[in-house]
Coordinates of C-alpha atoms and ligand atoms in Angstrom, one line a residue:
M1 CA -11.3 -4.5 -19.2
E2 CA -8.7 -3.0 -21.5
K3 CA -5.6 -3.6 -20.6
L4 CA -3.3 -1.4 -17.6
T5 CA 0.4 -0.1 -16.6
L6 CA 1.0 0.3 -13.4
F7 CA 4.0 2.3 -13.2
G8 CA 5.6 1.0 -10.0
Q9 CA 8.8 0.4 -7.7
R10 CA 8.9 -3.9 -6.3
G11 CA 8.5 -3.7 -3.2
W12 CA 6.4 -0.5 -2.8
G13 CA 3.7 0.9 -2.0
S14 CA 2.3 0.1 -5.6
V15 CA 2.0 -3.4 -4.2
V16 CA -1.3 -2.9 -2.7
V17 CA -2.7 -1.5 -5.9
E18 CA -1.1 -5.0 -8.0
A19 CA -2.4 -8.2 -6.1
Q20 CA -5.8 -6.4 -6.4
L21 CA -5.2 -6.6 -9.9
A22 CA -4.4 -10.0 -9.8
W23 CA -6.9 -11.5 -7.9
Y24 CA -9.2 -9.1 -10.1
G25 CA -7.4 -11.1 -12.8
V26 CA -6.9 -8.0 -14.5
D27 CA -4.4 -7.3 -18.0
Y28 CA -1.5 -5.0 -16.9
E29 CA 1.5 -4.7 -18.0
F30 CA 3.9 -3.0 -14.9
V31 CA 6.5 -0.5 -15.6
Q32 CA 9.7 -0.6 -13.2
V33 CA 10.1 3.2 -11.9
G34 CA 13.6 2.6 -10.2
H35 CA 13.9 4.7 -7.4
L36 CA 12.8 7.6 -6.8
F37 CA 14.6 8.6 -3.9
E38 CA 18.4 7.6 -5.0
D39 CA 17.3 8.4 -9.4
E40 CA 16.2 11.8 -10.9
A41 CA 15.7 10.4 -14.2
A42 CA 13.6 7.9 -12.7
R43 CA 11.7 10.4 -11.1
V44 CA 11.7 12.9 -14.3
R45 CA 10.2 9.9 -15.9
L46 CA 7.3 9.9 -13.8
E47 CA 6.8 13.7 -13.5
E48 CA 5.8 13.6 -17.2
I49 CA 2.5 11.9 -16.2
N50 CA 2.0 11.9 -12.6
P51 CA 3.1 15.5 -11.3
R52 CA 3.0 14.4 -7.5
C53 CA 5.5 11.6 -9.1
Q54 CA 4.5 9.0 -6.7
I55 CA 4.0 5.1 -7.3
P56 CA 1.4 3.2 -7.5
T57 CA 0.2 5.3 -11.0
L58 CA -2.2 3.9 -13.4
Q59 CA -2.7 4.6 -16.8
F60 CA -4.8 3.4 -19.5
A61 CA -4.4 2.7 -22.4
D62 CA -6.0 6.2 -23.8
G63 CA -2.6 8.0 -21.5
Q64 CA -5.3 9.1 -18.9
V65 CA -3.9 8.6 -14.9
M66 CA -5.5 7.5 -12.1
T67 CA -3.8 7.5 -8.5
E68 CA -4.0 7.6 -5.0
I69 CA -4.5 3.9 -3.9
G70 CA -7.6 4.3 -1.7
A71 CA -10.0 6.0 -5.1
I72 CA -8.0 3.2 -7.4
T73 CA -9.2 -0.1 -4.8
L74 CA -13.1 1.5 -4.9
W75 CA -12.8 2.3 -8.7
M76 CA -11.9 -2.0 -9.5
A77 CA -14.2 -3.4 -7.3
E78 CA -16.3 -1.0 -8.9
Q79 CA -15.1 -2.7 -12.4
H80 CA -15.5 -6.3 -10.4
E81 CA -19.2 -7.0 -9.2
S82 CA -18.0 -10.9 -8.0
D83 CA -15.2 -11.5 -5.7
G84 CA -14.8 -8.0 -5.0
L85 CA -12.0 -6.8 -2.6
V86 CA -14.8 -4.1 -1.4
P87 CA -17.8 -4.8 1.0
A88 CA -20.8 -3.1 -1.3
P89 CA -22.9 0.0 -0.4
R90 CA -25.9 -0.9 2.2
C91 CA -23.4 -4.6 3.8
A92 CA -22.6 -4.5 7.0
E93 CA -18.6 -4.4 6.8
R94 CA -18.7 -1.5 4.9
R95 CA -18.5 1.7 6.8
E96 CA -15.3 -0.2 9.3
F97 CA -13.5 -0.8 5.7
L98 CA -13.9 2.7 4.5
R99 CA -12.9 4.3 7.8
W100 CA -9.7 2.3 8.5
L101 CA -9.5 2.0 4.1
F102 CA -8.8 5.7 4.9
Y103 CA -7.0 5.5 8.2
M104 CA -3.8 3.8 5.8
V105 CA -4.4 5.4 2.9
S106 CA -4.2 9.4 5.0
S107 CA -3.0 9.7 8.4
I108 CA -0.7 6.0 7.8
H109 CA 1.0 6.1 4.3
P110 CA 1.7 9.7 4.6
T111 CA 4.1 9.3 7.3
Y112 CA 6.7 6.7 4.7
N113 CA 6.4 10.2 3.4
Y114 CA 7.7 12.7 5.3
V115 CA 10.7 10.0 6.5
D116 CA 11.7 8.1 2.9
D117 CA 13.9 11.5 2.4
P118 CA 13.9 13.0 5.4
A119 CA 16.2 15.5 3.8
R120 CA 12.8 16.9 2.2
F121 CA 12.1 18.9 4.7
V122 CA 14.4 19.3 6.6
D123 CA 17.4 21.0 5.9
D124 CA 19.7 20.4 9.5
E125 CA 21.3 17.8 10.3
V126 CA 20.6 17.3 13.7
A127 CA 17.4 18.7 13.3
R128 CA 16.2 16.4 10.6
A129 CA 17.4 13.9 13.1
Q130 CA 15.2 14.6 15.4
Y131 CA 12.7 14.9 13.5
E132 CA 13.0 11.3 11.7
H133 CA 12.8 9.9 14.9
T134 CA 9.5 12.0 16.0
V135 CA 7.8 10.6 12.8
N136 CA 8.6 7.2 13.1
D137 CA 7.1 6.9 16.6
F138 CA 4.5 8.9 15.6
A139 CA 3.6 6.1 12.8
K140 CA 4.5 3.3 15.6
K141 CA 1.3 4.7 17.6
L142 CA -0.6 4.7 14.7
Y143 CA 0.5 1.3 13.7
G144 CA -0.4 0.9 17.2
I145 CA -4.6 2.3 16.8
L146 CA -5.0 0.1 13.8
E147 CA -3.7 -3.9 15.3
D148 CA -6.4 -3.0 18.3
H149 CA -9.1 -2.2 15.8
I150 CA -8.0 -6.0 14.0
V151 CA -11.2 -8.4 15.1
G152 CA -9.3 -10.8 13.0
P153 CA -9.2 -13.9 11.3
Y154 CA -8.9 -10.1 8.5
M155 CA -9.9 -7.0 9.2
L156 CA -13.1 -6.8 9.0
G157 CA -14.3 -10.1 10.9
D158 CA -14.8 -13.0 8.0
R159 CA -15.1 -11.2 5.1
F160 CA -11.7 -10.5 3.0
S161 CA -11.3 -7.3 1.7
A162 CA -9.1 -4.4 0.1
L163 CA -7.6 -4.0 3.7
D164 CA -5.7 -7.2 3.6
I165 CA -3.8 -6.9 1.4
Y166 CA -3.0 -2.8 2.5
T167 CA -1.8 -4.9 5.3
C168 CA 0.0 -7.4 3.9
G169 CA 1.8 -4.9 1.9
M170 CA 2.7 -2.6 5.4
V171 CA 4.3 -5.9 7.4
H172 CA 7.0 -5.8 4.5
W173 CA 7.8 -2.2 5.4
S174 CA 9.1 -0.2 7.6
P175 CA 9.2 -0.6 11.2
G176 CA 10.7 -4.0 9.9
R177 CA 9.4 -7.7 10.7
K178 CA 11.1 -7.7 13.6
W179 CA 8.9 -5.2 15.3
Y180 CA 5.4 -6.2 13.4
E181 CA 6.0 -10.1 15.1
A182 CA 6.2 -8.0 18.6
N183 CA 3.8 -4.3 18.1
A184 CA 1.6 -6.0 16.0
P185 CA 1.1 -9.7 16.1
R186 CA -2.6 -9.7 14.4
M187 CA -1.0 -7.6 11.4
V188 CA 1.1 -10.4 11.3
E189 CA -1.5 -13.0 11.0
I190 CA -2.9 -11.7 8.7
A191 CA -0.4 -10.7 6.7
D192 CA 1.2 -15.3 6.1
K193 CA -2.3 -15.2 5.3
V194 CA -2.8 -12.9 2.3
Q195 CA 0.7 -13.7 1.5
K196 CA -0.6 -18.0 1.0
M197 CA -3.6 -17.0 -1.1
G198 CA -2.7 -18.7 -5.0
K199 CA -3.7 -15.7 -6.3
L200 CA -1.7 -13.3 -5.5
D201 CA 1.3 -15.9 -5.0
A202 CA 3.2 -14.5 -8.0
V203 CA 2.7 -10.8 -6.9
W204 CA 4.3 -11.4 -3.7
R205 CA 7.1 -13.5 -4.8
E206 CA 7.8 -10.8 -7.5
N207 CA 7.4 -8.2 -4.9
Y208 CA 9.6 -10.2 -1.5
P209 CA 12.1 -12.2 -3.4
N210 CA 13.8 -12.6 -0.3
D211 CA 10.9 -14.0 1.6
Y212 CA 10.7 -17.1 -0.4
K213 CA 14.6 -18.0 -0.7
Ligands
GSH301 N1 -1.4 8.8 -1.4 C1 -0.4 7.8 -2.6 C2 0.8 7.5 -1.6 C3 1.0 6.7 -2.6 C4 3.4 7.0 -1.8 O1 3.1 7.3 -1.1 N2 3.8 6.2 -3.1 C5 5.1 6.2 -2.3 C6 5.4 5.0 -2.3 S1 5.0 3.3 -1.2 C7 5.9 7.3 -3.1 O2 5.6 7.4 -4.1 N3 6.3 8.0 -2.7 C8 7.4 9.4 -3.8 C9 7.9 10.3 -3.1 O3 5.8 10.5 -2.2 O4 8.1 11.1 -3.4 C10 -1.6 6.7 -2.5 O5 -2.3 6.4 -1.8 O6 -0.6 6.0 -3.6

């Protein structure tokens, strides 16, 4: 496969795609875009290739761009038939895989978008604090639903998949490891297993260096 460029920010959502690139052994260059909520220049740079200004943004040698974790996850699996992170069509686990991939991408992930910079959505400061609280509470409810459906030892039972990589990323994000330990221990168990996988070790170290001190 051609060399790819991944525009991301270490520790953020790009880790979900970066870990998959590492798993499949794809040659890629990582471009750190900068803090999209604190650095206007970072937004301006990223908008040139992705008008939605989100990471992960994947760029191909011919300049074409692909975004959206769900789309990238399915597309990458199609390029690599063996050792896949996505159960193939007609595999027993395929239906559940698609259900929870889309749940993570379209229900859970947007809750971060709405509170990462709440001033984008609510002008009034008092109303904003209430809004932030409500969205964060809703995110916890969504995590609870995911947790209740985990079969173990991985999201799909014995079948390791891209869902486990996504889970490992999420356990590093808000509401924070302590909350997950108390409220979503099965997610934490998965994250701890995935974090130790040799093929992914370098990616987790780069994204979450404080975990390795
Ligand atoms: N739907 C996107 C979500 C990605 C996403 O939410 N990325 C966050 C960082 S974790 C981001 O770039 N946020 C900037 C913004 O929304 O303005 C995907 O699946 O790739």
